[in-house]
């Protein structure tokens, strides 16, 4: 699939990891019982993917700590060959992806809001009820995939719960995946054992490196973008503007919509 010397960008979230469910009635906050475990598990699942990429001829692998404020992984335990993108304050997702990469990989991602999806949300479980592009619900995988696609970089791998994996396969035909757990409810799952997951990630990433390169994922331009917030005042204070510089339309008390030309404008 990729010539020797390929560059790869791994984005790692925490909610889709093996044996991670947050705390009942809460997400995966820094103060929840499973957070310390999730940090270590994320580091190990990333290392499995990094090893696979280098074993298949990669010359450079970047790991982006993309959960919350970007300070989650056990950095001294990461494969020393990685470059680590971390912290908050960057004005864009996938910092420096425009320098050229052969593929992006999503580890520990979660689904968008559907019944029984473990820890499902879109960027903030406190802020957004849903995001839709061209009338279809999208999650972080789809938006991040479109941002990578803007720079010509395809999504080649995703690991998560069964619901998020199903959503990803619909969006990214041919993507290689690993199911880490079966969703039962927002804070409940049947998980695969972490060691089983790490072995599966290694094998699937090797398959991704050997497969025919997929097309980058795009929304098309322009595209309709709709947000439903969880609080009325969030909709009232929305300052998004369409690509023609007109304000987003207020659909109802909680919902706004408009038309964008650039997927990076979704989060600006």
PDB file of C-alpha atoms in Angstrom:
ATOM      1  CA  UNK A   1       0.000   0.000   0.000  1.00  0.00           C
ATOM      2  CA  UNK A   2       2.555   2.558   1.111  1.00  0.00           C
ATOM      3  CA  UNK A   3       6.108   2.874  -0.034  1.00  0.00           C
ATOM      4  CA  UNK A   4       8.879   2.353   2.491  1.00  0.00           C
ATOM      5  CA  UNK A   5       9.448   5.618   4.273  1.00  0.00           C
ATOM      6  CA  UNK A   6       5.758   6.426   4.728  1.00  0.00           C
ATOM      7  CA  UNK A   7       4.635   8.953   7.338  1.00  0.00           C
ATOM      8  CA  UNK A   8       1.640   8.201   9.556  1.00  0.00           C
ATOM      9  CA  UNK A   9      -0.437  10.218  12.009  1.00  0.00           C
ATOM     10  CA  UNK A  10      -2.157   8.420  14.907  1.00  0.00           C
ATOM     11  CA  UNK A  11      -4.914  10.248  16.781  1.00  0.00           C
ATOM     12  CA  UNK A  12      -5.677   8.642  20.135  1.00  0.00           C
ATOM     13  CA  UNK A  13      -8.799   9.179  22.209  1.00  0.00           C
ATOM     14  CA  UNK A  14      -9.687   7.260  25.371  1.00  0.00           C
ATOM     15  CA  UNK A  15     -13.367   6.320  25.366  1.00  0.00           C
ATOM     16  CA  UNK A  16     -13.053   3.538  22.788  1.00  0.00           C
ATOM     17  CA  UNK A  17     -10.240   1.622  24.488  1.00  0.00           C
ATOM     18  CA  UNK A  18     -10.570  -1.886  25.870  1.00  0.00           C
ATOM     19  CA  UNK A  19     -12.222  -2.017  29.333  1.00  0.00           C
ATOM     20  CA  UNK A  20     -12.937   1.729  29.468  1.00  0.00           C
ATOM     21  CA  UNK A  21     -16.501   2.749  30.419  1.00  0.00           C
ATOM     22  CA  UNK A  22     -16.126   5.917  32.507  1.00  0.00           C
ATOM     23  CA  UNK A  23     -18.136   6.223  35.713  1.00  0.00           C
ATOM     24  CA  UNK A  24     -21.900   5.647  35.909  1.00  0.00           C
ATOM     25  CA  UNK A  25     -23.675   8.858  34.994  1.00  0.00           C
ATOM     26  CA  UNK A  26     -20.419  10.509  33.954  1.00  0.00           C
ATOM     27  CA  UNK A  27     -17.985  10.452  31.080  1.00  0.00           C
ATOM     28  CA  UNK A  28     -14.286   9.716  31.391  1.00  0.00           C
ATOM     29  CA  UNK A  29     -13.117  12.660  33.466  1.00  0.00           C
ATOM     30  CA  UNK A  30      -9.751  13.069  35.145  1.00  0.00           C
ATOM     31  CA  UNK A  31     -11.411  12.321  38.482  1.00  0.00           C
ATOM     32  CA  UNK A  32     -13.185   9.114  37.449  1.00  0.00           C
ATOM     33  CA  UNK A  33     -11.932   5.727  38.678  1.00  0.00           C
ATOM     34  CA  UNK A  34     -11.009   4.381  35.243  1.00  0.00           C
ATOM     35  CA  UNK A  35      -8.984   7.351  34.013  1.00  0.00           C
ATOM     36  CA  UNK A  36      -5.608   6.174  35.314  1.00  0.00           C
ATOM     37  CA  UNK A  37      -6.180   2.781  33.706  1.00  0.00           C
ATOM     38  CA  UNK A  38      -7.235   4.422  30.431  1.00  0.00           C
ATOM     39  CA  UNK A  39      -3.972   6.385  30.241  1.00  0.00           C
ATOM     40  CA  UNK A  40      -1.928   3.202  30.388  1.00  0.00           C
ATOM     41  CA  UNK A  41      -4.185   1.233  28.068  1.00  0.00           C
ATOM     42  CA  UNK A  42      -4.121   4.021  25.480  1.00  0.00           C
ATOM     43  CA  UNK A  43      -0.339   4.045  25.588  1.00  0.00           C
ATOM     44  CA  UNK A  44      -0.141   0.298  25.040  1.00  0.00           C
ATOM     45  CA  UNK A  45      -2.729   0.217  22.240  1.00  0.00           C
ATOM     46  CA  UNK A  46      -0.863   3.038  20.490  1.00  0.00           C
ATOM     47  CA  UNK A  47       2.423   1.179  20.863  1.00  0.00           C
ATOM     48  CA  UNK A  48       0.907  -1.858  19.139  1.00  0.00           C
ATOM     49  CA  UNK A  49      -0.020   0.305  16.150  1.00  0.00           C
ATOM     50  CA  UNK A  50       3.339   2.084  16.106  1.00  0.00           C
ATOM     51  CA  UNK A  51       5.233  -1.211  16.113  1.00  0.00           C
ATOM     52  CA  UNK A  52       3.103  -2.501  13.246  1.00  0.00           C
ATOM     53  CA  UNK A  53       3.756   0.603  11.159  1.00  0.00           C
ATOM     54  CA  UNK A  54       7.517   0.498  11.660  1.00  0.00           C
ATOM     55  CA  UNK A  55       7.593  -3.258  11.048  1.00  0.00           C
ATOM     56  CA  UNK A  56       5.866  -2.540   7.719  1.00  0.00           C
ATOM     57  CA  UNK A  57       8.427   0.046   6.636  1.00  0.00           C
ATOM     58  CA  UNK A  58       7.233   3.380   8.014  1.00  0.00           C
ATOM     59  CA  UNK A  59       9.898   6.024   8.446  1.00  0.00           C
ATOM     60  CA  UNK A  60       7.973   8.366  10.742  1.00  0.00           C
ATOM     61  CA  UNK A  61       4.979   8.023  13.075  1.00  0.00           C
ATOM     62  CA  UNK A  62       3.329  10.902  14.902  1.00  0.00           C
ATOM     63  CA  UNK A  63       1.063  10.260  17.895  1.00  0.00           C
ATOM     64  CA  UNK A  64      -1.474  12.948  18.759  1.00  0.00           C
ATOM     65  CA  UNK A  65      -2.866  12.877  22.296  1.00  0.00           C
ATOM     66  CA  UNK A  66      -6.311  14.152  21.297  1.00  0.00           C
ATOM     67  CA  UNK A  67      -8.460  13.452  24.380  1.00  0.00           C
ATOM     68  CA  UNK A  68      -9.536  16.448  26.444  1.00  0.00           C
ATOM     69  CA  UNK A  69      -6.682  18.874  27.041  1.00  0.00           C
ATOM     70  CA  UNK A  70      -4.155  16.637  25.310  1.00  0.00           C
ATOM     71  CA  UNK A  71      -2.166  15.476  28.328  1.00  0.00           C
ATOM     72  CA  UNK A  72      -3.161  11.866  28.894  1.00  0.00           C
ATOM     73  CA  UNK A  73      -0.667   9.332  27.566  1.00  0.00           C
ATOM     74  CA  UNK A  74       2.240   7.929  29.546  1.00  0.00           C
ATOM     75  CA  UNK A  75       4.802   9.593  27.321  1.00  0.00           C
ATOM     76  CA  UNK A  76       7.877   7.869  28.715  1.00  0.00           C
ATOM     77  CA  UNK A  77       6.210   4.529  27.947  1.00  0.00           C
ATOM     78  CA  UNK A  78       5.516   5.327  24.298  1.00  0.00           C
ATOM     79  CA  UNK A  79       7.638   3.744  21.591  1.00  0.00           C
ATOM     80  CA  UNK A  80      10.705   6.036  21.500  1.00  0.00           C
ATOM     81  CA  UNK A  81      10.524   6.290  17.718  1.00  0.00           C
ATOM     82  CA  UNK A  82       7.322   8.360  17.882  1.00  0.00           C
ATOM     83  CA  UNK A  83       6.885  12.094  17.676  1.00  0.00           C
ATOM     84  CA  UNK A  84       4.284  13.242  20.196  1.00  0.00           C
ATOM     85  CA  UNK A  85       1.688  15.942  19.534  1.00  0.00           C
ATOM     86  CA  UNK A  86       0.196  17.066  22.845  1.00  0.00           C
ATOM     87  CA  UNK A  87      -1.449  19.845  24.802  1.00  0.00           C
ATOM     88  CA  UNK A  88      -4.258  22.340  24.250  1.00  0.00           C
ATOM     89  CA  UNK A  89      -4.291  25.706  22.517  1.00  0.00           C
ATOM     90  CA  UNK A  90      -3.625  24.663  18.920  1.00  0.00           C
ATOM     91  CA  UNK A  91      -6.052  26.376  16.598  1.00  0.00           C
ATOM     92  CA  UNK A  92      -6.656  23.244  14.555  1.00  0.00           C
ATOM     93  CA  UNK A  93      -7.000  19.511  14.826  1.00  0.00           C
ATOM     94  CA  UNK A  94      -4.133  17.373  13.490  1.00  0.00           C
ATOM     95  CA  UNK A  95      -1.442  20.018  13.976  1.00  0.00           C
ATOM     96  CA  UNK A  96       0.997  20.082  11.035  1.00  0.00           C
ATOM     97  CA  UNK A  97      -0.828  17.397   9.058  1.00  0.00           C
ATOM     98  CA  UNK A  98      -0.343  19.701   6.068  1.00  0.00           C
ATOM     99  CA  UNK A  99       3.346  18.709   6.050  1.00  0.00           C
ATOM    100  CA  UNK A 100       2.310  15.486   4.314  1.00  0.00           C
ATOM    101  CA  UNK A 101       1.268  12.068   5.638  1.00  0.00           C
ATOM    102  CA  UNK A 102       0.322   8.779   4.010  1.00  0.00           C
ATOM    103  CA  UNK A 103      -2.457   7.792   6.398  1.00  0.00           C
ATOM    104  CA  UNK A 104      -4.235   8.591   9.652  1.00  0.00           C
ATOM    105  CA  UNK A 105      -5.180   6.046  12.289  1.00  0.00           C
ATOM    106  CA  UNK A 106      -7.840   6.503  14.983  1.00  0.00           C
ATOM    107  CA  UNK A 107      -7.283   4.603  18.242  1.00  0.00           C
ATOM    108  CA  UNK A 108      -9.735   4.634  21.143  1.00  0.00           C
ATOM    109  CA  UNK A 109     -12.360   6.673  19.291  1.00  0.00           C
ATOM    110  CA  UNK A 110     -16.045   6.569  20.274  1.00  0.00           C
ATOM    111  CA  UNK A 111     -19.293   6.739  18.360  1.00  0.00           C
ATOM    112  CA  UNK A 112     -21.738   9.559  17.870  1.00  0.00           C
ATOM    113  CA  UNK A 113     -24.964   9.549  19.871  1.00  0.00           C
ATOM    114  CA  UNK A 114     -27.094   6.480  19.200  1.00  0.00           C
ATOM    115  CA  UNK A 115     -28.838   4.169  21.704  1.00  0.00           C
ATOM    116  CA  UNK A 116     -26.560   2.029  23.894  1.00  0.00           C
ATOM    117  CA  UNK A 117     -23.275   3.321  22.442  1.00  0.00           C
ATOM    118  CA  UNK A 118     -20.673   3.357  25.208  1.00  0.00           C
ATOM    119  CA  UNK A 119     -19.530   6.909  26.099  1.00  0.00           C
ATOM    120  CA  UNK A 120     -20.976   8.236  22.820  1.00  0.00           C
ATOM    121  CA  UNK A 121     -20.793  11.991  22.222  1.00  0.00           C
ATOM    122  CA  UNK A 122     -19.395  14.508  19.736  1.00  0.00           C
ATOM    123  CA  UNK A 123     -16.460  16.516  21.131  1.00  0.00           C
ATOM    124  CA  UNK A 124     -18.373  17.541  24.280  1.00  0.00           C
ATOM    125  CA  UNK A 125     -21.065  15.456  25.956  1.00  0.00           C
ATOM    126  CA  UNK A 126     -22.123  18.575  27.883  1.00  0.00           C
ATOM    127  CA  UNK A 127     -22.469  20.883  24.873  1.00  0.00           C
ATOM    128  CA  UNK A 128     -23.771  19.083  21.784  1.00  0.00           C
ATOM    129  CA  UNK A 129     -26.791  16.841  21.245  1.00  0.00           C
ATOM    130  CA  UNK A 130     -25.740  16.102  17.676  1.00  0.00           C
ATOM    131  CA  UNK A 131     -23.855  17.382  14.657  1.00  0.00           C
ATOM    132  CA  UNK A 132     -25.097  16.692  11.138  1.00  0.00           C
ATOM    133  CA  UNK A 133     -23.502  17.123   7.743  1.00  0.00           C
ATOM    134  CA  UNK A 134     -25.814  17.105   4.744  1.00  0.00           C
ATOM    135  CA  UNK A 135     -28.603  15.806   6.970  1.00  0.00           C
ATOM    136  CA  UNK A 136     -26.653  12.856   8.383  1.00  0.00           C
ATOM    137  CA  UNK A 137     -25.356  12.486  11.926  1.00  0.00           C
ATOM    138  CA  UNK A 138     -21.574  12.611  12.188  1.00  0.00           C
ATOM    139  CA  UNK A 139     -19.111  12.058  15.000  1.00  0.00           C
ATOM    140  CA  UNK A 140     -15.516  12.826  15.730  1.00  0.00           C
ATOM    141  CA  UNK A 141     -14.287  10.076  13.411  1.00  0.00           C
ATOM    142  CA  UNK A 142     -16.179  11.532  10.452  1.00  0.00           C
ATOM    143  CA  UNK A 143     -15.216  15.157  11.129  1.00  0.00           C
ATOM    144  CA  UNK A 144     -11.591  14.282  11.844  1.00  0.00           C
ATOM    145  CA  UNK A 145     -11.553  12.084   8.750  1.00  0.00           C
ATOM    146  CA  UNK A 146     -12.805  14.977   6.625  1.00  0.00           C
ATOM    147  CA  UNK A 147     -10.172  17.307   8.062  1.00  0.00           C
ATOM    148  CA  UNK A 148      -7.455  14.779   7.219  1.00  0.00           C
ATOM    149  CA  UNK A 149      -9.059  14.286   3.816  1.00  0.00           C
ATOM    150  CA  UNK A 150      -8.792  18.001   3.118  1.00  0.00           C
ATOM    151  CA  UNK A 151      -5.014  17.468   3.114  1.00  0.00           C
ATOM    152  CA  UNK A 152      -5.231  14.317   0.999  1.00  0.00           C
ATOM    153  CA  UNK A 153      -4.661  11.924   3.905  1.00  0.00           C
ATOM    154  CA  UNK A 154      -6.914   8.831   4.092  1.00  0.00           C
ATOM    155  CA  UNK A 155      -8.240   7.095   7.204  1.00  0.00           C
ATOM    156  CA  UNK A 156      -6.650   3.639   7.161  1.00  0.00           C
ATOM    157  CA  UNK A 157      -7.489   2.251  10.626  1.00  0.00           C
ATOM    158  CA  UNK A 158      -9.882   2.688  13.555  1.00  0.00           C
ATOM    159  CA  UNK A 159     -10.288   0.860  16.854  1.00  0.00           C
ATOM    160  CA  UNK A 160     -13.330   1.294  19.082  1.00  0.00           C
ATOM    161  CA  UNK A 161     -16.517  -0.331  20.326  1.00  0.00           C
ATOM    162  CA  UNK A 162     -18.729  -2.229  17.905  1.00  0.00           C
ATOM    163  CA  UNK A 163     -21.100   0.686  17.280  1.00  0.00           C
ATOM    164  CA  UNK A 164     -18.365   3.184  16.444  1.00  0.00           C
ATOM    165  CA  UNK A 165     -16.696   0.597  14.199  1.00  0.00           C
ATOM    166  CA  UNK A 166     -19.977   0.119  12.327  1.00  0.00           C
ATOM    167  CA  UNK A 167     -20.319   3.890  11.893  1.00  0.00           C
ATOM    168  CA  UNK A 168     -16.733   4.109  10.637  1.00  0.00           C
ATOM    169  CA  UNK A 169     -17.166   1.321   8.094  1.00  0.00           C
ATOM    170  CA  UNK A 170     -20.154   3.156   6.647  1.00  0.00           C
ATOM    171  CA  UNK A 171     -18.115   6.350   6.294  1.00  0.00           C
ATOM    172  CA  UNK A 172     -14.726   4.915   5.287  1.00  0.00           C
ATOM    173  CA  UNK A 173     -15.146   1.986   2.885  1.00  0.00           C
ATOM    174  CA  UNK A 174     -12.314  -0.506   3.223  1.00  0.00           C
ATOM    175  CA  UNK A 175     -10.982   0.888   6.508  1.00  0.00           C
ATOM    176  CA  UNK A 176      -9.309  -1.708   8.724  1.00  0.00           C
ATOM    177  CA  UNK A 177     -10.819  -1.922  12.193  1.00  0.00           C
ATOM    178  CA  UNK A 178     -10.597  -3.602  15.578  1.00  0.00           C
ATOM    179  CA  UNK A 179     -13.600  -3.986  17.886  1.00  0.00           C
ATOM    180  CA  UNK A 180     -12.378  -3.442  21.432  1.00  0.00           C
ATOM    181  CA  UNK A 181     -15.719  -4.031  23.160  1.00  0.00           C
ATOM    182  CA  UNK A 182     -19.427  -4.570  22.617  1.00  0.00           C
ATOM    183  CA  UNK A 183     -21.558  -1.647  23.769  1.00  0.00           C
ATOM    184  CA  UNK A 184     -24.393  -2.354  26.187  1.00  0.00           C
ATOM    185  CA  UNK A 185     -25.151   1.140  27.509  1.00  0.00           C
ATOM    186  CA  UNK A 186     -23.440   4.503  27.910  1.00  0.00           C
ATOM    187  CA  UNK A 187     -21.401   3.184  30.859  1.00  0.00           C
ATOM    188  CA  UNK A 188     -21.504  -0.544  30.148  1.00  0.00           C
ATOM    189  CA  UNK A 189     -19.887  -2.966  27.725  1.00  0.00           C
ATOM    190  CA  UNK A 190     -18.542  -6.458  27.194  1.00  0.00           C
ATOM    191  CA  UNK A 191     -14.855  -5.844  26.528  1.00  0.00           C
ATOM    192  CA  UNK A 192     -12.251  -7.928  24.835  1.00  0.00           C
ATOM    193  CA  UNK A 193      -9.201  -8.570  26.998  1.00  0.00           C
ATOM    194  CA  UNK A 194      -6.604  -5.785  26.602  1.00  0.00           C
ATOM    195  CA  UNK A 195      -3.913  -8.225  25.453  1.00  0.00           C
ATOM    196  CA  UNK A 196      -6.258  -9.608  22.793  1.00  0.00           C
ATOM    197  CA  UNK A 197      -6.996  -6.076  21.596  1.00  0.00           C
ATOM    198  CA  UNK A 198      -3.328  -5.122  21.324  1.00  0.00           C
ATOM    199  CA  UNK A 199      -2.560  -8.217  19.248  1.00  0.00           C
ATOM    200  CA  UNK A 200      -5.554  -7.463  17.018  1.00  0.00           C
ATOM    201  CA  UNK A 201      -4.447  -3.851  16.550  1.00  0.00           C
ATOM    202  CA  UNK A 202      -0.979  -4.961  15.494  1.00  0.00           C
ATOM    203  CA  UNK A 203      -2.396  -7.407  12.932  1.00  0.00           C
ATOM    204  CA  UNK A 204      -5.010  -5.002  11.545  1.00  0.00           C
ATOM    205  CA  UNK A 205      -2.545  -2.127  11.190  1.00  0.00           C
ATOM    206  CA  UNK A 206      -0.206  -4.455   9.295  1.00  0.00           C
ATOM    207  CA  UNK A 207      -3.151  -5.306   7.029  1.00  0.00           C
ATOM    208  CA  UNK A 208      -3.848  -1.595   6.539  1.00  0.00           C
ATOM    209  CA  UNK A 209      -0.247  -0.979   5.547  1.00  0.00           C
ATOM    210  CA  UNK A 210      -0.438  -3.782   2.964  1.00  0.00           C
ATOM    211  CA  UNK A 211      -3.857  -2.868   1.524  1.00  0.00           C
ATOM    212  CA  UNK A 212      -4.636  -0.703  -1.486  1.00  0.00           C
ATOM    213  CA  UNK A 213      -4.634   2.926  -0.404  1.00  0.00           C
ATOM    214  CA  UNK A 214      -8.200   4.198   0.155  1.00  0.00           C
ATOM    215  CA  UNK A 215      -9.453   7.516  -1.108  1.00  0.00           C
ATOM    216  CA  UNK A 216      -9.345  10.406   1.362  1.00  0.00           C
ATOM    217  CA  UNK A 217     -12.699  11.035   3.041  1.00  0.00           C
ATOM    218  CA  UNK A 218     -14.412  14.331   2.186  1.00  0.00           C
ATOM    219  CA  UNK A 219     -17.785  15.946   2.861  1.00  0.00           C
ATOM    220  CA  UNK A 220     -17.817  17.771  -0.463  1.00  0.00           C
ATOM    221  CA  UNK A 221     -17.894  21.534  -0.758  1.00  0.00           C
ATOM    222  CA  UNK A 222     -20.028  23.297   0.182  1.00  0.00           C
ATOM    223  CA  UNK A 223     -21.877  21.164   2.729  1.00  0.00           C
ATOM    224  CA  UNK A 224     -24.792  21.800   5.067  1.00  0.00           C
ATOM    225  CA  UNK A 225     -23.831  21.757   8.740  1.00  0.00           C
ATOM    226  CA  UNK A 226     -26.365  21.545  11.560  1.00  0.00           C
ATOM    227  CA  UNK A 227     -25.747  21.583  15.318  1.00  0.00           C
ATOM    228  CA  UNK A 228     -28.213  20.834  18.083  1.00  0.00           C
ATOM    229  CA  UNK A 229     -26.972  22.099  21.433  1.00  0.00           C
ATOM    230  CA  UNK A 230     -27.967  20.851  24.869  1.00  0.00           C
ATOM    231  CA  UNK A 231     -28.684  24.328  26.241  1.00  0.00           C
ATOM    232  CA  UNK A 232     -30.627  27.196  24.703  1.00  0.00           C
ATOM    233  CA  UNK A 233     -27.995  29.792  25.561  1.00  0.00           C
ATOM    234  CA  UNK A 234     -25.389  27.867  23.546  1.00  0.00           C
ATOM    235  CA  UNK A 235     -27.540  28.232  20.428  1.00  0.00           C
ATOM    236  CA  UNK A 236     -28.147  31.894  21.248  1.00  0.00           C
ATOM    237  CA  UNK A 237     -24.415  32.590  21.444  1.00  0.00           C
ATOM    238  CA  UNK A 238     -23.415  30.609  18.327  1.00  0.00           C
ATOM    239  CA  UNK A 239     -21.259  32.853  16.132  1.00  0.00           C
ATOM    240  CA  UNK A 240     -20.766  30.496  13.183  1.00  0.00           C
ATOM    241  CA  UNK A 241     -21.131  31.996   9.726  1.00  0.00           C
ATOM    242  CA  UNK A 242     -21.726  30.282   6.411  1.00  0.00           C
ATOM    243  CA  UNK A 243     -19.101  30.347   3.669  1.00  0.00           C
ATOM    244  CA  UNK A 244     -20.895  33.343   2.132  1.00  0.00           C
ATOM    245  CA  UNK A 245     -20.474  35.149   5.490  1.00  0.00           C
ATOM    246  CA  UNK A 246     -24.158  35.038   6.451  1.00  0.00           C
ATOM    247  CA  UNK A 247     -24.955  34.018  10.052  1.00  0.00           C
ATOM    248  CA  UNK A 248     -26.126  30.491  10.739  1.00  0.00           C
ATOM    249  CA  UNK A 249     -29.920  30.108  10.756  1.00  0.00           C
ATOM    250  CA  UNK A 250     -31.642  29.511  14.098  1.00  0.00           C
ATOM    251  CA  UNK A 251     -33.830  26.468  13.403  1.00  0.00           C
ATOM    252  CA  UNK A 252     -35.357  26.229  16.881  1.00  0.00           C
ATOM    253  CA  UNK A 253     -34.405  26.993  20.468  1.00  0.00           C
ATOM    254  CA  UNK A 254     -31.505  24.523  20.454  1.00  0.00           C
ATOM    255  CA  UNK A 255     -30.548  24.118  16.792  1.00  0.00           C
ATOM    256  CA  UNK A 256     -28.611  26.159  14.227  1.00  0.00           C
ATOM    257  CA  UNK A 257     -27.549  25.365  10.675  1.00  0.00           C
ATOM    258  CA  UNK A 258     -25.641  26.860   7.794  1.00  0.00           C
ATOM    259  CA  UNK A 259     -23.423  26.008   4.839  1.00  0.00           C
ATOM    260  CA  UNK A 260     -19.651  25.592   5.060  1.00  0.00           C
ATOM    261  CA  UNK A 261     -16.940  25.009   2.483  1.00  0.00           C
ATOM    262  CA  UNK A 262     -14.161  23.814   4.809  1.00  0.00           C
ATOM    263  CA  UNK A 263     -14.473  21.013   7.416  1.00  0.00           C
ATOM    264  CA  UNK A 264     -12.027  22.847   9.670  1.00  0.00           C
ATOM    265  CA  UNK A 265     -14.625  25.614  10.056  1.00  0.00           C
ATOM    266  CA  UNK A 266     -16.826  23.170  11.998  1.00  0.00           C
ATOM    267  CA  UNK A 267     -14.726  23.647  15.122  1.00  0.00           C
ATOM    268  CA  UNK A 268     -13.756  27.295  14.753  1.00  0.00           C
TER     269      UNK A 268
END
